[in-house]
Every structure is written in structure tokens, then in C-alpha cells.
PDB file of C-alpha atoms and ligand atoms in Angstrom:
ATOM      1  CA  MET A   1     -86.023 -36.003  70.797  1.00 93.00           C
ATOM      2  CA  THR A   2     -89.489 -34.498  70.340  1.00 96.00           C
ATOM      3  CA  GLN A   3     -89.393 -30.687  70.330  1.00 98.00           C
ATOM      4  CA  LEU A   4     -92.877 -29.562  69.314  1.00 98.00           C
ATOM      5  CA  VAL A   5     -96.147 -31.350  69.996  1.00 98.00           C
ATOM      6  CA  VAL A   6     -99.448 -30.270  68.473  1.00 98.00           C
ATOM      7  CA  GLU A   7    -102.204 -31.968  70.407  1.00 98.00           C
ATOM      8  CA  GLY A   8    -105.861 -32.177  69.345  1.00 98.00           C
ATOM      9  CA  LEU A   9    -105.694 -28.776  67.676  1.00 98.00           C
ATOM     10  CA  HIS A  10    -108.943 -27.402  66.355  1.00 98.00           C
ATOM     11  CA  LYS A  11    -109.491 -23.974  64.824  1.00 98.00           C
ATOM     12  CA  SER A  12    -112.762 -22.508  63.636  1.00 97.00           C
ATOM     13  CA  PHE A  13    -113.553 -19.086  62.228  1.00 96.00           C
ATOM     14  CA  GLY A  14    -117.183 -18.651  63.225  1.00 93.00           C
ATOM     15  CA  ALA A  15    -118.974 -21.792  62.062  1.00 92.00           C
ATOM     16  CA  PHE A  16    -116.193 -22.631  59.583  1.00 94.00           C
ATOM     17  CA  ALA A  17    -113.724 -25.225  60.902  1.00 96.00           C
ATOM     18  CA  VAL A  18    -110.272 -24.889  59.332  1.00 97.00           C
ATOM     19  CA  LEU A  19    -108.250 -27.314  61.488  1.00 98.00           C
ATOM     20  CA  HIS A  20    -109.802 -30.533  62.784  1.00 96.00           C
ATOM     21  CA  ASP A  21    -108.372 -32.341  65.768  1.00 95.00           C
ATOM     22  CA  LEU A  22    -104.822 -32.202  64.502  1.00 98.00           C
ATOM     23  CA  THR A  23    -102.145 -34.138  66.377  1.00 98.00           C
ATOM     24  CA  PHE A  24     -98.512 -34.537  65.358  1.00 98.00           C
ATOM     25  CA  SER A  25     -95.009 -33.979  66.674  1.00 98.00           C
ATOM     26  CA  ILE A  26     -91.764 -32.596  65.320  1.00 98.00           C
ATOM     27  CA  ARG A  27     -88.313 -33.953  66.176  1.00 97.00           C
ATOM     28  CA  GLU A  28     -85.543 -31.629  67.236  1.00 97.00           C
ATOM     29  CA  GLY A  29     -83.057 -30.989  64.420  1.00 96.00           C
ATOM     30  CA  SER A  30     -85.333 -32.273  61.650  1.00 97.00           C
ATOM     31  CA  ILE A  31     -86.545 -30.586  58.487  1.00 98.00           C
ATOM     32  CA  HIS A  32     -90.265 -31.220  58.798  1.00 98.00           C
ATOM     33  CA  SER A  33     -92.401 -30.185  55.842  1.00 98.00           C
ATOM     34  CA  ILE A  34     -96.130 -29.526  55.890  1.00 98.00           C
ATOM     35  CA  ILE A  35     -97.777 -29.777  52.500  1.00 96.00           C
ATOM     36  CA  GLY A  36    -101.326 -29.774  51.169  1.00 94.00           C
ATOM     37  CA  PRO A  37    -103.642 -28.091  48.680  1.00 93.00           C
ATOM     38  CA  ASN A  38    -104.517 -24.374  48.826  1.00 93.00           C
ATOM     39  CA  GLY A  39    -106.783 -23.722  51.781  1.00 95.00           C
ATOM     40  CA  ALA A  40    -105.710 -26.924  53.596  1.00 96.00           C
ATOM     41  CA  GLY A  41    -104.963 -24.891  56.726  1.00 97.00           C
ATOM     42  CA  LYS A  42    -101.141 -24.730  56.633  1.00 98.00           C
ATOM     43  CA  THR A  43    -100.826 -20.997  57.310  1.00 98.00           C
ATOM     44  CA  THR A  44    -103.584 -21.158  59.909  1.00 98.00           C
ATOM     45  CA  LEU A  45    -101.630 -23.928  61.640  1.00 98.00           C
ATOM     46  CA  PHE A  46     -98.516 -21.689  61.698  1.00 98.00           C
ATOM     47  CA  ASN A  47    -100.645 -18.801  62.980  1.00 97.00           C
ATOM     48  CA  VAL A  48    -101.955 -20.926  65.836  1.00 97.00           C
ATOM     49  CA  ILE A  49     -98.522 -22.378  66.702  1.00 97.00           C
ATOM     50  CA  THR A  50     -96.996 -18.879  66.764  1.00 96.00           C
ATOM     51  CA  GLY A  51     -99.774 -17.382  68.884  1.00 94.00           C
ATOM     52  CA  LEU A  52    -101.367 -15.098  66.262  1.00 94.00           C
ATOM     53  CA  TYR A  53    -104.653 -17.000  66.622  1.00 95.00           C
ATOM     54  CA  PRO A  54    -105.902 -18.801  69.711  1.00 95.00           C
ATOM     55  CA  PRO A  55    -106.981 -22.364  68.920  1.00 97.00           C
ATOM     56  CA  THR A  56    -110.643 -23.254  69.410  1.00 97.00           C
ATOM     57  CA  HIS A  57    -109.272 -26.117  71.439  1.00 96.00           C
ATOM     58  CA  GLY A  58    -106.113 -28.173  71.676  1.00 98.00           C
ATOM     59  CA  ARG A  59    -102.572 -27.440  72.829  1.00 97.00           C
ATOM     60  CA  VAL A  60     -99.108 -26.679  71.522  1.00 98.00           C
ATOM     61  CA  LEU A  61     -96.130 -27.880  73.576  1.00 98.00           C
ATOM     62  CA  PHE A  62     -92.523 -26.820  73.020  1.00 98.00           C
ATOM     63  CA  ASN A  63     -89.899 -28.872  74.837  1.00 96.00           C
ATOM     64  CA  GLY A  64     -92.692 -30.066  77.113  1.00 96.00           C
ATOM     65  CA  ALA A  65     -93.957 -26.581  78.050  1.00 96.00           C
ATOM     66  CA  ASP A  66     -97.452 -25.444  77.066  1.00 97.00           C
ATOM     67  CA  ILE A  67     -96.974 -22.468  74.713  1.00 97.00           C
ATOM     68  CA  THR A  68    -100.555 -22.289  73.396  1.00 97.00           C
ATOM     69  CA  GLY A  69    -101.449 -18.702  72.502  1.00 91.00           C
ATOM     70  CA  ARG A  70     -98.160 -17.169  73.701  1.00 93.00           C
ATOM     71  CA  PRO A  71     -97.253 -13.958  71.838  1.00 89.00           C
ATOM     72  CA  ALA A  72     -94.380 -13.655  69.349  1.00 86.00           C
ATOM     73  CA  HIS A  73     -91.892 -12.032  71.747  1.00 86.00           C
ATOM     74  CA  ALA A  74     -92.415 -14.784  74.345  1.00 91.00           C
ATOM     75  CA  LEU A  75     -91.914 -17.410  71.639  1.00 93.00           C
ATOM     76  CA  ALA A  76     -88.807 -15.606  70.374  1.00 91.00           C
ATOM     77  CA  ALA A  77     -87.375 -15.768  73.887  1.00 91.00           C
ATOM     78  CA  LEU A  78     -88.024 -19.530  73.881  1.00 94.00           C
ATOM     79  CA  GLY A  79     -86.363 -19.902  70.468  1.00 95.00           C
ATOM     80  CA  ILE A  80     -89.249 -20.013  67.994  1.00 96.00           C
ATOM     81  CA  SER A  81     -89.378 -17.702  65.009  1.00 95.00           C
ATOM     82  CA  ARG A  82     -91.010 -17.627  61.594  1.00 96.00           C
ATOM     83  CA  THR A  83     -91.327 -16.027  58.201  1.00 96.00           C
ATOM     84  CA  PHE A  84     -94.614 -15.131  56.517  1.00 95.00           C
ATOM     85  CA  GLN A  85     -96.334 -16.227  53.318  1.00 94.00           C
ATOM     86  CA  ASN A  86     -96.953 -12.552  52.553  1.00 92.00           C
ATOM     87  CA  LEU A  87     -93.603 -10.888  53.004  1.00 91.00           C
ATOM     88  CA  GLN A  88     -93.495  -8.791  56.182  1.00 91.00           C
ATOM     89  CA  ILE A  89     -90.598  -6.464  55.543  1.00 95.00           C
ATOM     90  CA  PHE A  90     -90.569  -2.789  56.531  1.00 94.00           C
ATOM     91  CA  LEU A  91     -89.988  -1.171  53.158  1.00 95.00           C
ATOM     92  CA  ASN A  92     -89.417   2.270  54.698  1.00 94.00           C
ATOM     93  CA  MET A  93     -86.362   0.978  56.580  1.00 94.00           C
ATOM     94  CA  SER A  94     -82.877  -0.122  55.576  1.00 95.00           C
ATOM     95  CA  ALA A  95     -82.147  -3.806  55.040  1.00 96.00           C
ATOM     96  CA  LEU A  96     -79.904  -3.882  58.117  1.00 94.00           C
ATOM     97  CA  ASP A  97     -82.530  -2.229  60.330  1.00 92.00           C
ATOM     98  CA  ASN A  98     -85.027  -4.892  59.243  1.00 94.00           C
ATOM     99  CA  VAL A  99     -82.656  -7.549  60.616  1.00 94.00           C
ATOM    100  CA  LEU A 100     -82.104  -5.498  63.779  1.00 91.00           C
ATOM    101  CA  VAL A 101     -85.851  -5.613  64.411  1.00 87.00           C
ATOM    102  CA  GLY A 102     -85.299  -9.340  64.947  1.00 82.00           C
ATOM    103  CA  TYR A 103     -82.760  -8.678  67.719  1.00 79.00           C
ATOM    104  CA  HIS A 104     -85.126  -6.285  69.434  1.00 73.00           C
ATOM    105  CA  LEU A 105     -87.703  -9.043  69.565  1.00 69.00           C
ATOM    106  CA  SER A 106     -85.319 -11.277  71.483  1.00 63.00           C
ATOM    107  CA  CYS A 107     -83.927  -8.783  74.003  1.00 61.00           C
ATOM    108  CA  ARG A 108     -85.648  -6.446  76.418  1.00 54.00           C
ATOM    109  CA  PRO A 109     -84.073  -3.023  75.979  1.00 53.00           C
ATOM    110  CA  ARG A 110     -83.584  -1.124  79.239  1.00 51.00           C
ATOM    111  CA  LEU A 111     -85.038   2.299  78.628  1.00 51.00           C
ATOM    112  CA  LEU A 112     -82.850   4.450  80.875  1.00 53.00           C
ATOM    113  CA  PRO A 113     -79.419   3.400  79.589  1.00 54.00           C
ATOM    114  CA  SER A 114     -80.741   3.646  76.024  1.00 58.00           C
ATOM    115  CA  LEU A 115     -81.902   7.221  76.620  1.00 55.00           C
ATOM    116  CA  PHE A 116     -78.518   8.310  77.889  1.00 57.00           C
ATOM    117  CA  ARG A 117     -76.605   6.246  75.294  1.00 61.00           C
ATOM    118  CA  TRP A 118     -74.396   4.728  77.985  1.00 60.00           C
ATOM    119  CA  PRO A 119     -71.184   3.191  76.602  1.00 61.00           C
ATOM    120  CA  ALA A 120     -72.475  -0.317  77.252  1.00 63.00           C
ATOM    121  CA  VAL A 121     -75.512   0.417  75.069  1.00 61.00           C
ATOM    122  CA  VAL A 122     -73.399   1.857  72.274  1.00 61.00           C
ATOM    123  CA  ARG A 123     -71.163  -1.242  72.433  1.00 68.00           C
ATOM    124  CA  ARG A 124     -74.201  -3.514  72.336  1.00 70.00           C
ATOM    125  CA  ASP A 125     -75.690  -1.673  69.336  1.00 77.00           C
ATOM    126  CA  HIS A 126     -72.367  -2.004  67.528  1.00 83.00           C
ATOM    127  CA  GLU A 127     -72.250  -5.708  68.332  1.00 85.00           C
ATOM    128  CA  TYR A 128     -75.822  -6.218  67.056  1.00 87.00           C
ATOM    129  CA  ARG A 129     -75.014  -4.353  63.843  1.00 90.00           C
ATOM    130  CA  GLN A 130     -72.011  -6.604  63.284  1.00 92.00           C
ATOM    131  CA  ARG A 131     -74.096  -9.687  63.937  1.00 92.00           C
ATOM    132  CA  ALA A 132     -76.837  -8.436  61.609  1.00 94.00           C
ATOM    133  CA  GLU A 133     -74.229  -7.941  58.863  1.00 96.00           C
ATOM    134  CA  GLN A 134     -72.944 -11.480  59.461  1.00 96.00           C
ATOM    135  CA  LEU A 135     -76.457 -12.841  59.164  1.00 96.00           C
ATOM    136  CA  MET A 136     -77.016 -10.945  55.939  1.00 97.00           C
ATOM    137  CA  ALA A 137     -73.793 -12.484  54.610  1.00 97.00           C
ATOM    138  CA  PHE A 138     -74.959 -15.934  55.759  1.00 97.00           C
ATOM    139  CA  VAL A 139     -78.172 -15.666  53.711  1.00 97.00           C
ATOM    140  CA  GLY A 140     -76.248 -14.324  50.689  1.00 96.00           C
ATOM    141  CA  LEU A 141     -77.077 -10.635  51.041  1.00 97.00           C
ATOM    142  CA  SER A 142     -73.629  -9.080  51.568  1.00 97.00           C
ATOM    143  CA  ALA A 143     -74.207  -6.872  48.539  1.00 97.00           C
ATOM    144  CA  PHE A 144     -77.277  -5.321  50.219  1.00 97.00           C
ATOM    145  CA  VAL A 145     -75.824  -4.447  53.637  1.00 95.00           C
ATOM    146  CA  GLY A 146     -76.040  -0.718  52.867  1.00 94.00           C
ATOM    147  CA  ALA A 147     -79.302  -0.954  50.898  1.00 97.00           C
ATOM    148  CA  GLU A 148     -82.755   0.404  51.604  1.00 97.00           C
ATOM    149  CA  ALA A 149     -85.273  -2.433  51.690  1.00 97.00           C
ATOM    150  CA  SER A 150     -87.431  -0.654  49.082  1.00 97.00           C
ATOM    151  CA  ALA A 151     -84.570  -0.887  46.573  1.00 97.00           C
ATOM    152  CA  MET A 152     -84.167  -4.666  46.876  1.00 97.00           C
ATOM    153  CA  PRO A 153     -85.565  -7.255  44.459  1.00 96.00           C
ATOM    154  CA  TYR A 154     -88.234  -9.666  45.712  1.00 95.00           C
ATOM    155  CA  GLY A 155     -85.904 -12.680  46.014  1.00 95.00           C
ATOM    156  CA  ALA A 156     -83.510 -10.663  48.172  1.00 96.00           C
ATOM    157  CA  LEU A 157     -86.373  -9.474  50.410  1.00 96.00           C
ATOM    158  CA  LYS A 158     -87.371 -13.105  51.041  1.00 96.00           C
ATOM    159  CA  ARG A 159     -83.806 -13.768  52.231  1.00 96.00           C
ATOM    160  CA  LEU A 160     -83.874 -10.608  54.317  1.00 97.00           C
ATOM    161  CA  GLU A 161     -86.938 -11.895  56.138  1.00 96.00           C
ATOM    162  CA  LEU A 162     -85.065 -15.136  56.747  1.00 97.00           C
ATOM    163  CA  ALA A 163     -82.099 -13.195  58.186  1.00 97.00           C
ATOM    164  CA  ARG A 164     -84.470 -11.339  60.523  1.00 95.00           C
ATOM    165  CA  ALA A 165     -86.051 -14.606  61.667  1.00 96.00           C
ATOM    166  CA  LEU A 166     -82.554 -15.973  62.377  1.00 96.00           C
ATOM    167  CA  ALA A 167     -81.622 -12.909  64.441  1.00 93.00           C
ATOM    168  CA  VAL A 168     -83.451 -14.286  67.475  1.00 90.00           C
ATOM    169  CA  GLN A 169     -81.117 -17.316  67.296  1.00 92.00           C
ATOM    170  CA  PRO A 170     -84.060 -19.694  67.020  1.00 96.00           C
ATOM    171  CA  LYS A 171     -84.116 -23.340  67.974  1.00 97.00           C
ATOM    172  CA  MET A 172     -87.095 -23.783  65.648  1.00 98.00           C
ATOM    173  CA  LEU A 173     -87.785 -21.823  62.472  1.00 98.00           C
ATOM    174  CA  LEU A 174     -91.145 -21.938  60.680  1.00 98.00           C
ATOM    175  CA  LEU A 175     -90.988 -21.010  56.992  1.00 98.00           C
ATOM    176  CA  ASP A 176     -94.260 -20.309  55.158  1.00 97.00           C
ATOM    177  CA  GLU A 177     -93.634 -20.761  51.429  1.00 97.00           C
ATOM    178  CA  PRO A 178     -90.064 -19.455  51.291  1.00 97.00           C
ATOM    179  CA  ALA A 179     -89.787 -20.388  47.587  1.00 96.00           C
ATOM    180  CA  ALA A 180     -92.971 -18.621  46.456  1.00 95.00           C
ATOM    181  CA  GLY A 181     -92.150 -16.066  43.769  1.00 93.00           C
ATOM    182  CA  LEU A 182     -88.515 -17.157  43.433  1.00 94.00           C
ATOM    183  CA  ASN A 183     -86.956 -18.156  40.113  1.00 93.00           C
ATOM    184  CA  PRO A 184     -85.531 -21.712  39.714  1.00 91.00           C
ATOM    185  CA  LYS A 185     -81.959 -20.595  40.455  1.00 92.00           C
ATOM    186  CA  GLU A 186     -83.054 -18.794  43.637  1.00 93.00           C
ATOM    187  CA  THR A 187     -85.096 -21.833  44.725  1.00 93.00           C
ATOM    188  CA  GLY A 188     -82.069 -24.075  44.114  1.00 91.00           C
ATOM    189  CA  ASP A 189     -79.972 -21.828  46.353  1.00 93.00           C
ATOM    190  CA  LEU A 190     -82.687 -22.051  49.006  1.00 95.00           C
ATOM    191  CA  ASP A 191     -82.165 -25.853  49.303  1.00 94.00           C
ATOM    192  CA  THR A 192     -78.598 -25.254  50.359  1.00 95.00           C
ATOM    193  CA  LEU A 193     -79.484 -22.393  52.680  1.00 96.00           C
ATOM    194  CA  ILE A 194     -82.212 -24.359  54.473  1.00 97.00           C
ATOM    195  CA  GLN A 195     -79.829 -27.284  54.909  1.00 97.00           C
ATOM    196  CA  ARG A 196     -77.097 -24.990  56.257  1.00 97.00           C
ATOM    197  CA  ILE A 197     -79.530 -23.535  58.792  1.00 97.00           C
ATOM    198  CA  ALA A 198     -80.531 -27.055  59.856  1.00 97.00           C
ATOM    199  CA  GLU A 199     -76.850 -28.001  60.196  1.00 96.00           C
ATOM    200  CA  ARG A 200     -76.576 -25.224  62.783  1.00 95.00           C
ATOM    201  CA  GLY A 201     -79.000 -27.239  64.891  1.00 95.00           C
ATOM    202  CA  VAL A 202     -82.158 -25.284  64.026  1.00 98.00           C
ATOM    203  CA  THR A 203     -85.305 -27.382  63.534  1.00 98.00           C
ATOM    204  CA  ILE A 204     -87.019 -26.326  60.292  1.00 98.00           C
ATOM    205  CA  VAL A 205     -90.768 -26.483  59.776  1.00 98.00           C
ATOM    206  CA  LEU A 206     -91.375 -25.889  56.097  1.00 98.00           C
ATOM    207  CA  VAL A 207     -94.686 -25.098  54.398  1.00 98.00           C
ATOM    208  CA  GLU A 208     -94.087 -25.203  50.671  1.00 97.00           C
ATOM    209  CA  HIS A 209     -95.788 -25.917  47.340  1.00 94.00           C
ATOM    210  CA  ASP A 210     -92.514 -26.333  45.433  1.00 94.00           C
ATOM    211  CA  MET A 211     -92.307 -30.118  45.610  1.00 94.00           C
ATOM    212  CA  ARG A 212     -88.779 -30.252  44.219  1.00 93.00           C
ATOM    213  CA  LEU A 213     -87.634 -28.280  47.261  1.00 95.00           C
ATOM    214  CA  VAL A 214     -89.764 -30.386  49.628  1.00 96.00           C
ATOM    215  CA  TRP A 215     -88.395 -33.698  48.291  1.00 95.00           C
ATOM    216  CA  ALA A 216     -84.837 -32.334  48.356  1.00 95.00           C
ATOM    217  CA  VAL A 217     -84.671 -31.208  51.973  1.00 97.00           C
ATOM    218  CA  SER A 218     -87.320 -32.926  54.106  1.00 97.00           C
ATOM    219  CA  ASN A 219     -86.684 -35.631  56.704  1.00 96.00           C
ATOM    220  CA  HIS A 220     -90.382 -35.917  57.441  1.00 98.00           C
ATOM    221  CA  ILE A 221     -93.544 -34.731  55.683  1.00 98.00           C
ATOM    222  CA  LEU A 222     -97.025 -34.087  57.059  1.00 97.00           C
ATOM    223  CA  VAL A 223     -99.815 -33.843  54.488  1.00 97.00           C
ATOM    224  CA  LEU A 224    -102.869 -31.753  55.359  1.00 97.00           C
ATOM    225  CA  ASP A 225    -106.145 -31.820  53.479  1.00 95.00           C
ATOM    226  CA  GLU A 226    -109.087 -29.668  54.537  1.00 94.00           C
ATOM    227  CA  GLY A 227    -107.537 -29.178  57.970  1.00 96.00           C
ATOM    228  CA  ARG A 228    -107.048 -32.883  58.631  1.00 96.00           C
ATOM    229  CA  LYS A 229    -103.962 -35.039  58.642  1.00 96.00           C
ATOM    230  CA  LEU A 230    -104.071 -37.010  55.402  1.00 95.00           C
ATOM    231  CA  ALA A 231    -100.722 -38.761  55.815  1.00 96.00           C
ATOM    232  CA  GLU A 232     -97.261 -38.411  57.264  1.00 96.00           C
ATOM    233  CA  GLY A 233     -93.908 -40.072  56.911  1.00 97.00           C
ATOM    234  CA  THR A 234     -90.702 -39.906  54.923  1.00 96.00           C
ATOM    235  CA  GLY A 235     -90.722 -38.488  51.409  1.00 94.00           C
ATOM    236  CA  ALA A 236     -90.865 -41.997  49.917  1.00 93.00           C
ATOM    237  CA  GLU A 237     -93.766 -43.010  52.165  1.00 95.00           C
ATOM    238  CA  VAL A 238     -95.790 -39.905  51.399  1.00 94.00           C
ATOM    239  CA  ARG A 239     -95.039 -39.969  47.694  1.00 92.00           C
ATOM    240  CA  HIS A 240     -96.469 -43.455  47.299  1.00 90.00           C
ATOM    241  CA  ASN A 241     -99.440 -43.012  49.627  1.00 91.00           C
ATOM    242  CA  PRO A 242    -102.556 -43.516  47.460  1.00 90.00           C
ATOM    243  CA  ASP A 243    -104.591 -40.934  49.431  1.00 89.00           C
ATOM    244  CA  VAL A 244    -101.890 -38.310  48.932  1.00 89.00           C
ATOM    245  CA  VAL A 245    -101.570 -39.113  45.251  1.00 87.00           C
ATOM    246  CA  ALA A 246    -105.337 -38.816  44.813  1.00 86.00           C
ATOM    247  CA  ALA A 247    -105.716 -35.561  46.769  1.00 82.00           C
ATOM    248  CA  TYR A 248    -102.545 -33.733  45.940  1.00 80.00           C
ATOM    249  CA  LEU A 249     -99.827 -35.257  43.819  1.00 79.00           C
ATOM    250  CA  GLY A 250    -101.683 -37.226  41.164  1.00 69.00           C
ATOM    251  CA  GLU A 251    -103.587 -36.467  37.976  1.00 58.00           C
ATOM    252  CA  GLY A 252    -106.243 -34.343  39.702  1.00 53.00           C
ATOM    253  CA  GLY A 253    -103.769 -32.576  42.000  1.00 54.00           C
ATOM    254  CA  ARG A 254    -101.582 -29.760  40.777  1.00 53.00           C
ATOM    255  CA  HIS A 255     -98.348 -30.982  42.377  1.00 63.00           C
ATOM    256  CA  ARG A 256     -95.989 -33.730  41.285  1.00 52.00           C
TER     257      ARG A 256
HETATM  258  N1  LIG B   1    -108.636 -15.039  59.599  1.00 70.18           N
HETATM  259  C1  LIG B   1    -109.449 -15.867  58.914  1.00 70.18           C
HETATM  260  N2  LIG B   1    -110.795 -15.734  58.941  1.00 70.18           N
HETATM  261  C2  LIG B   1    -111.589 -16.566  58.268  1.00 70.18           C
HETATM  262  N3  LIG B   1    -111.151 -17.593  57.504  1.00 70.18           N
HETATM  263  C3  LIG B   1    -109.825 -17.779  57.420  1.00 70.18           C
HETATM  264  C4  LIG B   1    -108.894 -16.935  58.107  1.00 70.18           C
HETATM  265  N4  LIG B   1    -107.629 -17.371  57.845  1.00 70.18           N
HETATM  266  C5  LIG B   1    -107.771 -18.421  57.034  1.00 70.18           C
HETATM  267  N5  LIG B   1    -109.074 -18.664  56.774  1.00 70.18           N
HETATM  268  C6  LIG B   1    -109.608 -19.756  55.930  1.00 70.18           C
HETATM  269  O1  LIG B   1    -109.046 -20.958  56.398  1.00 70.18           O
HETATM  270  C7  LIG B   1    -108.786 -21.844  55.312  1.00 70.18           C
HETATM  271  C8  LIG B   1    -107.338 -22.257  55.359  1.00 70.18           C
HETATM  272  O2  LIG B   1    -106.538 -21.151  54.996  1.00 70.18           O
HETATM  273  P1  LIG B   1    -104.958 -21.190  55.079  1.00 70.18           P
HETATM  274  O3  LIG B   1    -104.487 -19.839  54.677  1.00 70.18           O
HETATM  275  O4  LIG B   1    -104.554 -21.693  56.418  1.00 70.18           O
HETATM  276  O5  LIG B   1    -104.610 -22.277  53.959  1.00 70.18           O
HETATM  277  P2  LIG B   1    -103.184 -22.679  53.379  1.00 70.18           P
HETATM  278  O6  LIG B   1    -103.085 -24.165  53.475  1.00 70.18           O
HETATM  279  O7  LIG B   1    -102.113 -21.878  53.977  1.00 70.18           O
HETATM  280  O8  LIG B   1    -103.396 -22.298  51.828  1.00 70.18           O
HETATM  281  P3  LIG B   1    -102.306 -21.764  50.750  1.00 70.18           P
HETATM  282  O9  LIG B   1    -101.564 -22.989  50.283  1.00 70.18           O
HETATM  283  O10 LIG B   1    -103.150 -21.198  49.652  1.00 70.18           O
HETATM  284  O11 LIG B   1    -101.455 -20.736  51.424  1.00 70.18           O
HETATM  285  C9  LIG B   1    -109.175 -21.100  54.036  1.00 70.18           C
HETATM  286  O12 LIG B   1    -110.462 -21.511  53.665  1.00 70.18           O
HETATM  287  C10 LIG B   1    -109.176 -19.648  54.484  1.00 70.18           C
HETATM  288  O13 LIG B   1    -110.088 -18.893  53.730  1.00 70.18           O
HETATM  289 MG1  LIG B   2    -100.789 -20.503  53.290  1.00 70.18          MG
END
């Protein structure tokens, strides 16, 4: 079943068009990768889908509802969350509190009970803490449950951001270069983690330059070039597409 539809999406910054009339859809439960050279518009596409930028024109539909331009908390409530190409972790907070920020995005705290620390609120906080610890364990961060974020290595912070994105219990998770800056062992572990998240029924939208990871996990691949759809299909289809080879994967391109 189709979960996300991007319809005639166009994004310009001033006179500079970054996305051109982009149309594609993403199936529920799939691992859908979006690849393309630097500057192709992948992050901009994520920023438009997740409401950070309004499109110049075009629409984004999630389960049939128009979500164009909706803010992050509204999308979290619908089940859409993301990670960022440039890590967005609060380094002045503990690791666990960073994950708890994710829960606060998905629930509307009632001010009065929180002020008086009513028993129900204390119970709820305890429950969230337990769930945050479970999520940290799920992404392989049990050893950092008591850590300050500032004391964690880069690879662990990338996982922490993933745990925070999972805290809203998303139906769709957008990952912008989750393997960037990771060593080969950490990237290998990421394959398994992404597949385990997908097995929980979460649709994954993956922007990534690490082609080994892309080939390993993707059900479907969309190739962008200069803000336009260059090709899409299964890994085998995309890999052998002459346009993709010329622009991205072949001799001139930097990916193989
Ligand atoms: N806020 C902005 N204002 C002006 N131009 C922007 C803005 N954001 C992105 N761009 C431009 O849009 C183009 C696409 O950038 P984008 O970051 O979406 O590419 P990308 O495919 O994610 O690249 P990379 O693989 O390097 O992350 C680039 O030319 C970039 O300079
Ligand atoms: Mg990018």
C-alpha cells in the first residue's frame, strides 16, 4: 500500500531551483533509498517533506492526507520522524534526556499536573524513562544509558539520534546519511539495525552515499540528479541503468 506520495514538488531558493517537478511514491513497510550526487537535492527533499521548508509548489500526502508544510510535532503525531545529516544532538544534556526529547515531541504535556508532580505524571515520567532505556538498548547503546551526550563518541551519537527519532513510535522514518562518518564495522552494524527497524513495520526512507549499505538494505531506489528524478526501481534496475551509471555510479561518478 502506498504510504507517502510526493506530487509535482518544486523548490526554489530565490531564482535557484533545487527540486524540479518531482513525483514519486513510497510503499508502506519498504526500505526506500534516495541517492544522487552532492547537491542533487536529497536533504532539501527531506526538509520539504518534514515541513522545514515550504515547497514552491507541489504536495506531500501521507496515507492520503495532505501534510505539505506541516510542522515537526504535527508530523510526529502522524508517525513521521527523521534524523539529520548534521547531527542534531543536545550535547549539554544526558544521552537519556536526548531520547526523552523525542517523547515530548509526540505527547502534549498538561502543564498543571506537571507543575504539581501529580502521581500520574511521576508514573508517566518513569514509564518514559524505562522506554527510553529500552530504545537505547535496541540501538546498541546500553553502555551509555548513564552517559552525558558530550562524552559519547560520534558513532554512538548517530545511534542516539536514531533512538530519539524512534521515540515517537514512527510509522515512517527518514534517515539522512546515517552512515556518514562511521567506520566500516559501525556501518555493517547499521545494516542490521535498519533492517530490524523495518521488521517492526516502520517504513524507512534512506538518503545515503555508502552504496554498500544502499545495495544491502533497499527494496526500492530513487536516483536524483540536479533535483530531477533520473531513475527509480530495484537495486538491480538502478545499477544497470545507463543514465545512472553515467551520472553517478560509473567512471566519472564517485560511487560504485
Ligand atoms: N537553505 C538554502 N538556501 C539556498 N540554497 C540551498 C539551501 N539548502 C540547500 N540549498 C542548495 O540546494 C542544492 C541541494 O542541496 P541539498 O543539501 O539538498 O543536496 P544533497 O543532495 O543533500 O547533497 P549532499 O549529498 O551533499 O548532502 C545545493 O546547491 C544547495 O546549495
Ligand atoms: Mg544532503
